[in-house]
Amino acid sequence: MSADDRGGGTGSAPLRPAAPVPAAVGIDIGGTTVKGALVGQDGSVLTTAGPCPTPVDDVPSLVGAVVGLVRRLDAGRGLPVGVCVPGIVDEARGVGILSANLGWRGAPLRQFLSDALGSPIALGHDVRCGALAESLWGVGEADMLYVAIGTGIASALIIGSRPCPAPAWAGEIGQIVVEDPDRPGRRAPLEQIASASAIARRAAEAGMIGPGAGAREAEERAQTPGGGPAAMVFASAMGLLGAQLGIVRHQVGDVPLVIGGGLSKGGPLVYDNLARGAASVTGRMPPPRIVPAALGPASQALGAAALALRGAHGPSASTLH
C-alpha cells in the first residue's frame, strides 16, 4: 500500500477522522415560551437559556428570539443547531404547515432560521423530538410509541432509537373524532375529551374543580370522598384514548407506550384507565406495557439537539448513546 493509499503523500500528514462534535444547541419553540439548552453527546444539559415569550402571529420576531438564544448558548463556537416546533410540520421540507396557536401557515421555518443564523439547522416536530430524547436518554426504549398528553394529544413512533419517517399529520391522534361522553349523540376530536386541558374543563363543568384549575387538581379531587364525577371524567377520557392507542398498536406492533406531557405524572386514574381502554380493543395481542416518560419538559429541547448531533455525525449517529 502506498503512502497515498494510506491517506498521506510525501510531505503531507495522514488524514485523521474529524473530531466528534462535543455538543449541540437544542431550541424548543413552545406555545407560550421559547427555551434552549446546550446538550452534550450523552444527553447531559451543559447550560440553558430562556425561557422567553413565544411571539404570536409574527414569524420574524420568532426567528429573532431563536437566534438570540442560539447565540447565547453557542458563544461563537459554530455548534450544530436543532429546533423543534409545534403544529403540523413537514420535516422533510422544513416547513411549518399550520400552527393555529402561533399563527403561521406554510412557513418555511428551516430556511428562515438557517438564513438568520448563517448555517444549516435541523428542524423537527416537538413531539417527535421529545420521543427521540426519551429513547436515547430517558426511558431508554429503542422501540416505543410515545404519546404526549397535554394541551393536545399527539404521538410518535420510535423504532431502533430513531423516529420513523413520517409525513405531515403523522401522529396527530388527538384529531381522531370519537363519541363525546358528555354529549350523547355528538362527536368531537379526541383531544377535546382526553387531553389534560380537556379533563380540567370537563371536571370544572361537572362542578368538581374551580375555573382555572388543572388536570392535577381534578385527579386529586377524584380521589376524595364525593369525587366520583371527577373519577368518571378520567375513566371516560383515558378509556377512549387507551382504545385508540390499542388500535395503533395493532398497526405498529407490540411496543411499549411511553406517556409524556402533563399527564405523565398521573397515577392509577391515568394508567389503569389507559390499560383498560387498550384491552377493550385487543384480541390476541399482549396487553401493552405503559410507562411514564422520564425527562419532563426538557425532552423537546434535548431531542432537537439530538437531531442536530445526528446530522453533524452523519447517518449512523453511532456516537449518540
PDB file of C-alpha atoms in Angstrom:
ATOM      1  CA  MET A   1       0.000   0.000   0.000  1.00  0.00           C
ATOM      2  CA  SER A   2       1.385   3.368  -0.978  1.00  0.00           C
ATOM      3  CA  ALA A   3       1.570   6.436   1.202  1.00  0.00           C
ATOM      4  CA  ASP A   4      -1.183   7.937  -0.929  1.00  0.00           C
ATOM      5  CA  ASP A   5      -3.361   4.872  -0.296  1.00  0.00           C
ATOM      6  CA  ARG A   6      -2.797   5.321   3.425  1.00  0.00           C
ATOM      7  CA  GLY A   7      -4.213   8.856   3.218  1.00  0.00           C
ATOM      8  CA  GLY A   8      -0.971  10.856   3.017  1.00  0.00           C
ATOM      9  CA  GLY A   9       1.698  11.559   0.393  1.00  0.00           C
ATOM     10  CA  THR A  10       5.267  12.704   0.634  1.00  0.00           C
ATOM     11  CA  GLY A  11       5.459  15.707   2.928  1.00  0.00           C
ATOM     12  CA  SER A  12       1.801  15.536   3.964  1.00  0.00           C
ATOM     13  CA  ALA A  13       0.272  14.480   7.261  1.00  0.00           C
ATOM     14  CA  PRO A  14      -2.002  11.412   7.190  1.00  0.00           C
ATOM     15  CA  LEU A  15      -5.693  12.146   7.166  1.00  0.00           C
ATOM     16  CA  ARG A  16      -7.372  11.763  10.542  1.00  0.00           C
ATOM     17  CA  PRO A  17     -11.047  11.304  11.280  1.00  0.00           C
ATOM     18  CA  ALA A  18     -12.814  14.501  12.172  1.00  0.00           C
ATOM     19  CA  ALA A  19     -13.123  15.099  15.888  1.00  0.00           C
ATOM     20  CA  PRO A  20     -16.566  14.331  17.274  1.00  0.00           C
ATOM     21  CA  VAL A  21     -18.855  17.292  17.729  1.00  0.00           C
ATOM     22  CA  PRO A  22     -18.844  17.826  21.516  1.00  0.00           C
ATOM     23  CA  ALA A  23     -22.303  19.327  21.871  1.00  0.00           C
ATOM     24  CA  ALA A  24     -25.264  20.857  20.055  1.00  0.00           C
ATOM     25  CA  VAL A  25     -27.812  23.556  20.695  1.00  0.00           C
ATOM     26  CA  GLY A  26     -31.436  22.483  21.017  1.00  0.00           C
ATOM     27  CA  ILE A  27     -34.256  25.035  20.860  1.00  0.00           C
ATOM     28  CA  ASP A  28     -37.838  24.240  21.845  1.00  0.00           C
ATOM     29  CA  ILE A  29     -40.466  26.609  20.419  1.00  0.00           C
ATOM     30  CA  GLY A  30     -43.494  26.100  22.628  1.00  0.00           C
ATOM     31  CA  GLY A  31     -46.965  27.511  22.595  1.00  0.00           C
ATOM     32  CA  THR A  32     -46.132  30.096  25.270  1.00  0.00           C
ATOM     33  CA  THR A  33     -42.328  30.178  25.601  1.00  0.00           C
ATOM     34  CA  VAL A  34     -39.127  29.527  23.650  1.00  0.00           C
ATOM     35  CA  LYS A  35     -36.285  27.894  25.550  1.00  0.00           C
ATOM     36  CA  GLY A  36     -32.964  26.305  24.688  1.00  0.00           C
ATOM     37  CA  ALA A  37     -30.227  24.035  26.008  1.00  0.00           C
ATOM     38  CA  LEU A  38     -26.631  23.211  25.200  1.00  0.00           C
ATOM     39  CA  VAL A  39     -26.560  19.414  25.145  1.00  0.00           C
ATOM     40  CA  GLY A  40     -23.617  17.019  25.225  1.00  0.00           C
ATOM     41  CA  GLN A  41     -23.364  13.801  23.237  1.00  0.00           C
ATOM     42  CA  ASP A  42     -24.532  11.826  26.257  1.00  0.00           C
ATOM     43  CA  GLY A  43     -27.659  13.932  26.714  1.00  0.00           C
ATOM     44  CA  SER A  44     -26.247  15.991  29.548  1.00  0.00           C
ATOM     45  CA  VAL A  45     -27.567  19.557  29.737  1.00  0.00           C
ATOM     46  CA  LEU A  46     -24.491  21.765  29.908  1.00  0.00           C
ATOM     47  CA  THR A  47     -26.340  25.070  30.154  1.00  0.00           C
ATOM     48  CA  THR A  48     -29.733  26.550  29.367  1.00  0.00           C
ATOM     49  CA  ALA A  49     -31.158  29.793  28.011  1.00  0.00           C
ATOM     50  CA  GLY A  50     -34.626  31.257  28.277  1.00  0.00           C
ATOM     51  CA  PRO A  51     -37.469  30.918  28.527  1.00  0.00           C
ATOM     52  CA  CYS A  52     -38.717  33.952  26.644  1.00  0.00           C
ATOM     53  CA  PRO A  53     -42.285  34.569  25.428  1.00  0.00           C
ATOM     54  CA  THR A  54     -43.176  32.982  22.097  1.00  0.00           C
ATOM     55  CA  PRO A  55     -44.128  35.690  19.555  1.00  0.00           C
ATOM     56  CA  VAL A  56     -47.574  35.023  18.104  1.00  0.00           C
ATOM     57  CA  ASP A  57     -48.557  35.925  14.521  1.00  0.00           C
ATOM     58  CA  ASP A  58     -45.026  37.273  13.981  1.00  0.00           C
ATOM     59  CA  VAL A  59     -42.596  34.833  12.369  1.00  0.00           C
ATOM     60  CA  PRO A  60     -39.737  37.396  12.022  1.00  0.00           C
ATOM     61  CA  SER A  61     -39.874  38.072  15.781  1.00  0.00           C
ATOM     62  CA  LEU A  62     -39.954  34.333  16.442  1.00  0.00           C
ATOM     63  CA  VAL A  63     -36.843  33.867  14.296  1.00  0.00           C
ATOM     64  CA  GLY A  64     -35.178  36.711  16.198  1.00  0.00           C
ATOM     65  CA  ALA A  65     -35.981  35.077  19.558  1.00  0.00           C
ATOM     66  CA  VAL A  66     -34.470  31.781  18.409  1.00  0.00           C
ATOM     67  CA  VAL A  67     -31.332  33.467  17.059  1.00  0.00           C
ATOM     68  CA  GLY A  68     -30.842  35.287  20.357  1.00  0.00           C
ATOM     69  CA  LEU A  69     -30.992  32.051  22.361  1.00  0.00           C
ATOM     70  CA  VAL A  70     -28.705  30.217  19.934  1.00  0.00           C
ATOM     71  CA  ARG A  71     -26.050  32.929  20.148  1.00  0.00           C
ATOM     72  CA  ARG A  72     -26.150  32.857  23.938  1.00  0.00           C
ATOM     73  CA  LEU A  73     -25.733  29.082  24.012  1.00  0.00           C
ATOM     74  CA  ASP A  74     -23.274  28.684  21.138  1.00  0.00           C
ATOM     75  CA  ALA A  75     -20.997  31.604  22.079  1.00  0.00           C
ATOM     76  CA  GLY A  76     -19.424  31.690  18.624  1.00  0.00           C
ATOM     77  CA  ARG A  77     -18.303  28.042  18.551  1.00  0.00           C
ATOM     78  CA  GLY A  78     -20.290  27.111  15.447  1.00  0.00           C
ATOM     79  CA  LEU A  79     -22.022  24.134  17.054  1.00  0.00           C
ATOM     80  CA  PRO A  80     -24.854  22.350  15.250  1.00  0.00           C
ATOM     81  CA  VAL A  81     -28.347  23.633  15.998  1.00  0.00           C
ATOM     82  CA  GLY A  82     -31.680  21.834  16.154  1.00  0.00           C
ATOM     83  CA  VAL A  83     -35.080  23.474  16.560  1.00  0.00           C
ATOM     84  CA  CYS A  84     -38.402  21.804  17.309  1.00  0.00           C
ATOM     85  CA  VAL A  85     -41.769  23.385  16.631  1.00  0.00           C
ATOM     86  CA  PRO A  86     -45.414  22.565  17.392  1.00  0.00           C
ATOM     87  CA  GLY A  87     -48.305  22.185  14.999  1.00  0.00           C
ATOM     88  CA  ILE A  88     -48.381  20.384  11.675  1.00  0.00           C
ATOM     89  CA  VAL A  89     -44.811  20.138  10.393  1.00  0.00           C
ATOM     90  CA  ASP A  90     -43.329  18.931   7.103  1.00  0.00           C
ATOM     91  CA  GLU A  91     -39.936  17.883   8.445  1.00  0.00           C
ATOM     92  CA  ALA A  92     -38.566  16.852   5.047  1.00  0.00           C
ATOM     93  CA  ARG A  93     -39.100  20.343   3.589  1.00  0.00           C
ATOM     94  CA  GLY A  94     -38.583  22.216   6.856  1.00  0.00           C
ATOM     95  CA  VAL A  95     -41.998  23.873   6.647  1.00  0.00           C
ATOM     96  CA  GLY A  96     -44.449  24.704   9.424  1.00  0.00           C
ATOM     97  CA  ILE A  97     -47.665  23.807   7.632  1.00  0.00           C
ATOM     98  CA  LEU A  98     -50.005  25.040  10.331  1.00  0.00           C
ATOM     99  CA  SER A  99     -49.852  26.327  13.874  1.00  0.00           C
ATOM    100  CA  ALA A 100     -53.250  27.682  14.855  1.00  0.00           C
ATOM    101  CA  ASN A 101     -51.953  28.891  18.216  1.00  0.00           C
ATOM    102  CA  LEU A 102     -48.860  30.680  16.884  1.00  0.00           C
ATOM    103  CA  GLY A 103     -50.381  31.982  13.670  1.00  0.00           C
ATOM    104  CA  TRP A 104     -48.211  30.527  10.926  1.00  0.00           C
ATOM    105  CA  ARG A 105     -49.339  28.669   7.821  1.00  0.00           C
ATOM    106  CA  GLY A 106     -46.957  27.301   5.186  1.00  0.00           C
ATOM    107  CA  ALA A 107     -43.955  28.990   6.845  1.00  0.00           C
ATOM    108  CA  PRO A 108     -40.500  27.855   5.572  1.00  0.00           C
ATOM    109  CA  LEU A 109     -39.135  27.900   9.107  1.00  0.00           C
ATOM    110  CA  ARG A 110     -35.933  25.964   8.425  1.00  0.00           C
ATOM    111  CA  GLN A 111     -34.959  28.343   5.634  1.00  0.00           C
ATOM    112  CA  PHE A 112     -35.782  31.427   7.709  1.00  0.00           C
ATOM    113  CA  LEU A 113     -33.743  30.161  10.651  1.00  0.00           C
ATOM    114  CA  SER A 114     -30.822  28.965   8.511  1.00  0.00           C
ATOM    115  CA  ASP A 115     -30.649  32.322   6.739  1.00  0.00           C
ATOM    116  CA  ALA A 116     -30.723  34.201  10.050  1.00  0.00           C
ATOM    117  CA  LEU A 117     -28.035  32.016  11.642  1.00  0.00           C
ATOM    118  CA  GLY A 118     -25.893  31.664   8.539  1.00  0.00           C
ATOM    119  CA  SER A 119     -25.695  27.882   8.878  1.00  0.00           C
ATOM    120  CA  PRO A 120     -27.876  24.802   8.383  1.00  0.00           C
ATOM    121  CA  ILE A 121     -30.229  23.743  11.145  1.00  0.00           C
ATOM    122  CA  ALA A 122     -32.185  20.580  11.906  1.00  0.00           C
ATOM    123  CA  LEU A 123     -35.931  21.201  12.182  1.00  0.00           C
ATOM    124  CA  GLY A 124     -38.278  18.720  13.826  1.00  0.00           C
ATOM    125  CA  HIS A 125     -41.738  18.312  15.274  1.00  0.00           C
ATOM    126  CA  ASP A 126     -41.808  18.902  19.017  1.00  0.00           C
ATOM    127  CA  VAL A 127     -43.443  15.584  19.954  1.00  0.00           C
ATOM    128  CA  ARG A 128     -41.150  13.572  17.696  1.00  0.00           C
ATOM    129  CA  CYS A 129     -38.148  15.332  19.228  1.00  0.00           C
ATOM    130  CA  GLY A 130     -39.409  14.566  22.724  1.00  0.00           C
ATOM    131  CA  ALA A 131     -39.806  10.927  21.745  1.00  0.00           C
ATOM    132  CA  LEU A 132     -36.272  10.747  20.338  1.00  0.00           C
ATOM    133  CA  ALA A 133     -34.779  12.200  23.519  1.00  0.00           C
ATOM    134  CA  GLU A 134     -36.737   9.764  25.680  1.00  0.00           C
ATOM    135  CA  SER A 135     -35.496   6.831  23.622  1.00  0.00           C
ATOM    136  CA  LEU A 136     -31.860   7.950  23.750  1.00  0.00           C
ATOM    137  CA  TRP A 137     -31.550   9.430  27.218  1.00  0.00           C
ATOM    138  CA  GLY A 138     -34.811   8.989  29.123  1.00  0.00           C
ATOM    139  CA  VAL A 139     -36.766   5.746  29.378  1.00  0.00           C
ATOM    140  CA  GLY A 140     -34.195   4.101  27.097  1.00  0.00           C
ATOM    141  CA  GLU A 141     -36.676   2.152  24.971  1.00  0.00           C
ATOM    142  CA  ALA A 142     -35.323   1.535  21.473  1.00  0.00           C
ATOM    143  CA  ASP A 143     -38.815   0.718  20.167  1.00  0.00           C
ATOM    144  CA  MET A 144     -41.818   2.572  21.544  1.00  0.00           C
ATOM    145  CA  LEU A 145     -44.944   4.587  20.861  1.00  0.00           C
ATOM    146  CA  TYR A 146     -44.562   7.933  22.605  1.00  0.00           C
ATOM    147  CA  VAL A 147     -47.773   9.764  23.469  1.00  0.00           C
ATOM    148  CA  ALA A 148     -47.766  13.368  24.675  1.00  0.00           C
ATOM    149  CA  ILE A 149     -50.903  14.288  26.639  1.00  0.00           C
ATOM    150  CA  GLY A 150     -51.006  17.991  27.420  1.00  0.00           C
ATOM    151  CA  THR A 151     -52.975  20.835  25.905  1.00  0.00           C
ATOM    152  CA  GLY A 152     -53.433  18.495  22.941  1.00  0.00           C
ATOM    153  CA  ILE A 153     -52.584  14.866  22.177  1.00  0.00           C
ATOM    154  CA  ALA A 154     -50.004  13.619  19.674  1.00  0.00           C
ATOM    155  CA  SER A 155     -47.808  10.576  19.245  1.00  0.00           C
ATOM    156  CA  ALA A 156     -44.551   9.470  17.645  1.00  0.00           C
ATOM    157  CA  LEU A 157     -43.272   6.030  16.744  1.00  0.00           C
ATOM    158  CA  ILE A 158     -39.645   5.218  17.545  1.00  0.00           C
ATOM    159  CA  ILE A 159     -38.007   2.113  16.065  1.00  0.00           C
ATOM    160  CA  GLY A 160     -34.338   1.375  16.707  1.00  0.00           C
ATOM    161  CA  SER A 161     -33.992   4.670  18.628  1.00  0.00           C
ATOM    162  CA  ARG A 162     -34.957   6.608  15.504  1.00  0.00           C
ATOM    163  CA  PRO A 163     -38.211   8.411  14.732  1.00  0.00           C
ATOM    164  CA  CYS A 164     -39.935   6.570  11.908  1.00  0.00           C
ATOM    165  CA  PRO A 165     -40.158   8.590   8.681  1.00  0.00           C
ATOM    166  CA  ALA A 166     -43.397  10.487   8.878  1.00  0.00           C
ATOM    167  CA  PRO A 167     -45.165  12.871   6.506  1.00  0.00           C
ATOM    168  CA  ALA A 168     -47.129  15.855   7.777  1.00  0.00           C
ATOM    169  CA  TRP A 169     -50.097  14.964  10.018  1.00  0.00           C
ATOM    170  CA  ALA A 170     -48.439  11.752  11.225  1.00  0.00           C
ATOM    171  CA  GLY A 171     -49.108  11.157  14.909  1.00  0.00           C
ATOM    172  CA  GLU A 172     -51.976  13.649  15.185  1.00  0.00           C
ATOM    173  CA  ILE A 173     -54.120  11.132  17.042  1.00  0.00           C
ATOM    174  CA  GLY A 174     -55.767  13.921  19.027  1.00  0.00           C
ATOM    175  CA  GLN A 175     -57.685  14.831  15.873  1.00  0.00           C
ATOM    176  CA  ILE A 176     -59.442  11.445  15.657  1.00  0.00           C
ATOM    177  CA  VAL A 177     -63.181  12.019  16.016  1.00  0.00           C
ATOM    178  CA  VAL A 178     -64.889   9.965  18.750  1.00  0.00           C
ATOM    179  CA  GLU A 179     -68.206   9.874  20.597  1.00  0.00           C
ATOM    180  CA  ASP A 180     -68.424  12.654  23.163  1.00  0.00           C
ATOM    181  CA  PRO A 181     -69.249  11.020  26.540  1.00  0.00           C
ATOM    182  CA  ASP A 182     -70.659  14.286  27.924  1.00  0.00           C
ATOM    183  CA  ARG A 183     -72.940  14.986  24.945  1.00  0.00           C
ATOM    184  CA  PRO A 184     -74.684  11.811  23.780  1.00  0.00           C
ATOM    185  CA  GLY A 185     -75.128  11.633  20.050  1.00  0.00           C
ATOM    186  CA  ARG A 186     -72.380  14.151  19.341  1.00  0.00           C
ATOM    187  CA  ARG A 187     -68.820  13.579  18.240  1.00  0.00           C
ATOM    188  CA  ALA A 188     -65.662  15.569  18.888  1.00  0.00           C
ATOM    189  CA  PRO A 189     -61.889  15.332  18.349  1.00  0.00           C
ATOM    190  CA  LEU A 190     -60.260  13.064  20.926  1.00  0.00           C
ATOM    191  CA  GLU A 191     -58.116  15.851  22.371  1.00  0.00           C
ATOM    192  CA  GLN A 192     -61.272  17.822  23.239  1.00  0.00           C
ATOM    193  CA  ILE A 193     -62.188  14.935  25.547  1.00  0.00           C
ATOM    194  CA  ALA A 194     -58.967  13.286  26.715  1.00  0.00           C
ATOM    195  CA  SER A 195     -56.203  15.917  26.797  1.00  0.00           C
ATOM    196  CA  ALA A 196     -55.076  17.358  30.134  1.00  0.00           C
ATOM    197  CA  SER A 197     -56.786  20.659  29.365  1.00  0.00           C
ATOM    198  CA  ALA A 198     -59.989  18.873  28.324  1.00  0.00           C
ATOM    199  CA  ILE A 199     -60.052  16.832  31.530  1.00  0.00           C
ATOM    200  CA  ALA A 200     -59.724  20.022  33.576  1.00  0.00           C
ATOM    201  CA  ARG A 201     -62.534  21.661  31.614  1.00  0.00           C
ATOM    202  CA  ARG A 202     -64.816  18.650  31.926  1.00  0.00           C
ATOM    203  CA  ALA A 203     -64.160  18.330  35.685  1.00  0.00           C
ATOM    204  CA  ALA A 204     -64.962  22.019  36.111  1.00  0.00           C
ATOM    205  CA  GLU A 205     -68.198  21.593  34.137  1.00  0.00           C
ATOM    206  CA  ALA A 206     -69.089  18.722  36.487  1.00  0.00           C
ATOM    207  CA  GLY A 207     -68.566  21.040  39.464  1.00  0.00           C
ATOM    208  CA  MET A 208     -65.585  19.103  40.762  1.00  0.00           C
ATOM    209  CA  ILE A 209     -62.938  21.833  40.481  1.00  0.00           C
ATOM    210  CA  GLY A 210     -62.987  25.585  40.060  1.00  0.00           C
ATOM    211  CA  PRO A 211     -62.284  27.557  36.891  1.00  0.00           C
ATOM    212  CA  GLY A 212     -58.575  27.791  36.176  1.00  0.00           C
ATOM    213  CA  ALA A 213     -57.679  24.553  37.962  1.00  0.00           C
ATOM    214  CA  GLY A 214     -55.829  21.864  36.035  1.00  0.00           C
ATOM    215  CA  ALA A 215     -55.941  18.122  35.467  1.00  0.00           C
ATOM    216  CA  ARG A 216     -53.751  17.537  38.531  1.00  0.00           C
ATOM    217  CA  GLU A 217     -56.399  19.171  40.745  1.00  0.00           C
ATOM    218  CA  ALA A 218     -59.081  17.111  39.016  1.00  0.00           C
ATOM    219  CA  GLU A 219     -57.133  13.935  39.802  1.00  0.00           C
ATOM    220  CA  GLU A 220     -56.765  14.926  43.443  1.00  0.00           C
ATOM    221  CA  ARG A 221     -60.482  15.709  43.658  1.00  0.00           C
ATOM    222  CA  ALA A 222     -61.337  12.337  42.128  1.00  0.00           C
ATOM    223  CA  GLN A 223     -59.532  10.606  44.992  1.00  0.00           C
ATOM    224  CA  THR A 224     -61.532  12.352  47.729  1.00  0.00           C
ATOM    225  CA  PRO A 225     -64.981  11.466  49.118  1.00  0.00           C
ATOM    226  CA  GLY A 226     -67.626  12.643  46.708  1.00  0.00           C
ATOM    227  CA  GLY A 227     -65.156  12.814  43.840  1.00  0.00           C
ATOM    228  CA  GLY A 228     -66.952  10.223  41.741  1.00  0.00           C
ATOM    229  CA  PRO A 229     -67.849  12.580  38.875  1.00  0.00           C
ATOM    230  CA  ALA A 230     -64.185  13.600  38.512  1.00  0.00           C
ATOM    231  CA  ALA A 231     -63.166   9.931  38.533  1.00  0.00           C
ATOM    232  CA  MET A 232     -65.688   9.291  35.766  1.00  0.00           C
ATOM    233  CA  VAL A 233     -64.096  12.053  33.700  1.00  0.00           C
ATOM    234  CA  PHE A 234     -60.745  10.259  33.919  1.00  0.00           C
ATOM    235  CA  ALA A 235     -62.342   6.870  33.208  1.00  0.00           C
ATOM    236  CA  SER A 236     -64.025   8.088  30.026  1.00  0.00           C
ATOM    237  CA  ALA A 237     -61.074  10.210  28.858  1.00  0.00           C
ATOM    238  CA  MET A 238     -58.321   7.674  29.377  1.00  0.00           C
ATOM    239  CA  GLY A 239     -60.551   4.808  28.302  1.00  0.00           C
ATOM    240  CA  LEU A 240     -61.192   6.467  24.941  1.00  0.00           C
ATOM    241  CA  LEU A 241     -57.527   7.345  24.488  1.00  0.00           C
ATOM    242  CA  GLY A 242     -56.417   3.863  25.513  1.00  0.00           C
ATOM    243  CA  ALA A 243     -58.747   2.314  22.942  1.00  0.00           C
ATOM    244  CA  GLN A 244     -57.263   4.456  20.176  1.00  0.00           C
ATOM    245  CA  LEU A 245     -53.742   3.548  21.293  1.00  0.00           C
ATOM    246  CA  GLY A 246     -54.724  -0.120  21.298  1.00  0.00           C
ATOM    247  CA  ILE A 247     -55.781   0.228  17.679  1.00  0.00           C
ATOM    248  CA  VAL A 248     -52.493   1.950  16.808  1.00  0.00           C
ATOM    249  CA  ARG A 249     -50.552  -0.909  18.468  1.00  0.00           C
ATOM    250  CA  HIS A 250     -52.231  -3.332  16.103  1.00  0.00           C
ATOM    251  CA  GLN A 251     -50.758  -1.256  13.287  1.00  0.00           C
ATOM    252  CA  VAL A 252     -47.237  -0.784  14.662  1.00  0.00           C
ATOM    253  CA  GLY A 253     -46.694  -3.870  16.809  1.00  0.00           C
ATOM    254  CA  ASP A 254     -46.214  -4.816  20.436  1.00  0.00           C
ATOM    255  CA  VAL A 255     -44.215  -1.791  21.558  1.00  0.00           C
ATOM    256  CA  PRO A 256     -44.422  -0.108  24.964  1.00  0.00           C
ATOM    257  CA  LEU A 257     -46.480   3.038  25.369  1.00  0.00           C
ATOM    258  CA  VAL A 258     -44.456   5.902  26.849  1.00  0.00           C
ATOM    259  CA  ILE A 259     -46.652   8.668  28.246  1.00  0.00           C
ATOM    260  CA  GLY A 260     -45.288  12.207  28.196  1.00  0.00           C
ATOM    261  CA  GLY A 261     -46.786  15.632  28.713  1.00  0.00           C
ATOM    262  CA  GLY A 262     -48.794  16.961  31.624  1.00  0.00           C
ATOM    263  CA  LEU A 263     -50.497  13.653  32.485  1.00  0.00           C
ATOM    264  CA  SER A 264     -47.306  11.576  32.555  1.00  0.00           C
ATOM    265  CA  LYS A 265     -47.069  12.008  36.340  1.00  0.00           C
ATOM    266  CA  GLY A 266     -50.609  10.809  36.903  1.00  0.00           C
ATOM    267  CA  GLY A 267     -51.479   7.752  38.943  1.00  0.00           C
ATOM    268  CA  PRO A 268     -53.919   4.860  38.514  1.00  0.00           C
ATOM    269  CA  LEU A 269     -56.666   7.137  37.212  1.00  0.00           C
ATOM    270  CA  VAL A 270     -54.426   7.728  34.190  1.00  0.00           C
ATOM    271  CA  TYR A 271     -52.529   4.475  33.749  1.00  0.00           C
ATOM    272  CA  ASP A 272     -55.150   1.922  34.814  1.00  0.00           C
ATOM    273  CA  ASN A 273     -57.788   3.521  32.589  1.00  0.00           C
ATOM    274  CA  LEU A 274     -55.389   3.691  29.638  1.00  0.00           C
ATOM    275  CA  ALA A 275     -54.686  -0.034  30.082  1.00  0.00           C
ATOM    276  CA  ARG A 276     -58.402  -0.796  30.333  1.00  0.00           C
ATOM    277  CA  GLY A 277     -59.119   1.140  27.150  1.00  0.00           C
ATOM    278  CA  ALA A 278     -56.327  -0.606  25.265  1.00  0.00           C
ATOM    279  CA  ALA A 279     -57.532  -4.008  26.466  1.00  0.00           C
ATOM    280  CA  SER A 280     -61.044  -3.253  25.195  1.00  0.00           C
ATOM    281  CA  VAL A 281     -59.861  -3.415  21.578  1.00  0.00           C
ATOM    282  CA  THR A 282     -57.139  -6.031  21.965  1.00  0.00           C
ATOM    283  CA  GLY A 283     -57.664  -9.556  20.757  1.00  0.00           C
ATOM    284  CA  ARG A 284     -54.688 -11.881  20.906  1.00  0.00           C
ATOM    285  CA  MET A 285     -52.059  -9.162  21.168  1.00  0.00           C
ATOM    286  CA  PRO A 286     -50.440  -8.976  24.624  1.00  0.00           C
ATOM    287  CA  PRO A 287     -51.543  -6.038  26.768  1.00  0.00           C
ATOM    288  CA  PRO A 288     -49.275  -3.011  26.437  1.00  0.00           C
ATOM    289  CA  ARG A 289     -46.567  -2.041  28.858  1.00  0.00           C
ATOM    290  CA  ILE A 290     -47.333   1.580  29.758  1.00  0.00           C
ATOM    291  CA  VAL A 291     -44.596   3.682  31.359  1.00  0.00           C
ATOM    292  CA  PRO A 292     -44.208   7.375  32.234  1.00  0.00           C
ATOM    293  CA  ALA A 293     -41.681   9.477  30.357  1.00  0.00           C
ATOM    294  CA  ALA A 294     -38.525  10.325  32.307  1.00  0.00           C
ATOM    295  CA  LEU A 295     -37.220  13.657  31.014  1.00  0.00           C
ATOM    296  CA  GLY A 296     -40.092  16.029  31.722  1.00  0.00           C
ATOM    297  CA  PRO A 297     -40.366  19.376  29.937  1.00  0.00           C
ATOM    298  CA  ALA A 298     -36.688  19.332  28.873  1.00  0.00           C
ATOM    299  CA  SER A 299     -37.273  16.456  26.450  1.00  0.00           C
ATOM    300  CA  GLN A 300     -38.112  18.532  23.399  1.00  0.00           C
ATOM    301  CA  ALA A 301     -35.012  20.750  23.523  1.00  0.00           C
ATOM    302  CA  LEU A 302     -32.928  17.619  24.154  1.00  0.00           C
ATOM    303  CA  GLY A 303     -34.481  15.924  21.131  1.00  0.00           C
ATOM    304  CA  ALA A 304     -33.840  18.956  18.935  1.00  0.00           C
ATOM    305  CA  ALA A 305     -30.184  18.833  19.980  1.00  0.00           C
ATOM    306  CA  ALA A 306     -30.116  15.099  19.213  1.00  0.00           C
ATOM    307  CA  LEU A 307     -31.334  15.812  15.672  1.00  0.00           C
ATOM    308  CA  ALA A 308     -28.521  18.330  15.255  1.00  0.00           C
ATOM    309  CA  LEU A 309     -25.904  15.929  16.654  1.00  0.00           C
ATOM    310  CA  ARG A 310     -27.048  13.161  14.342  1.00  0.00           C
ATOM    311  CA  GLY A 311     -26.839  15.476  11.368  1.00  0.00           C
ATOM    312  CA  ALA A 312     -23.335  16.538  12.361  1.00  0.00           C
ATOM    313  CA  HIS A 313     -22.138  12.974  12.889  1.00  0.00           C
ATOM    314  CA  GLY A 314     -23.687  11.556   9.739  1.00  0.00           C
ATOM    315  CA  PRO A 315     -26.407   8.984   9.124  1.00  0.00           C
ATOM    316  CA  SER A 316     -25.205   6.386  11.611  1.00  0.00           C
ATOM    317  CA  ALA A 317     -25.006   8.765  14.582  1.00  0.00           C
ATOM    318  CA  SER A 318     -23.265   5.958  16.462  1.00  0.00           C
ATOM    319  CA  THR A 319     -21.683   8.390  18.896  1.00  0.00           C
ATOM    320  CA  LEU A 320     -25.061   9.135  20.493  1.00  0.00           C
ATOM    321  CA  HIS A 321     -25.974   6.947  23.410  1.00  0.00           C
TER     322      HIS A 321
END
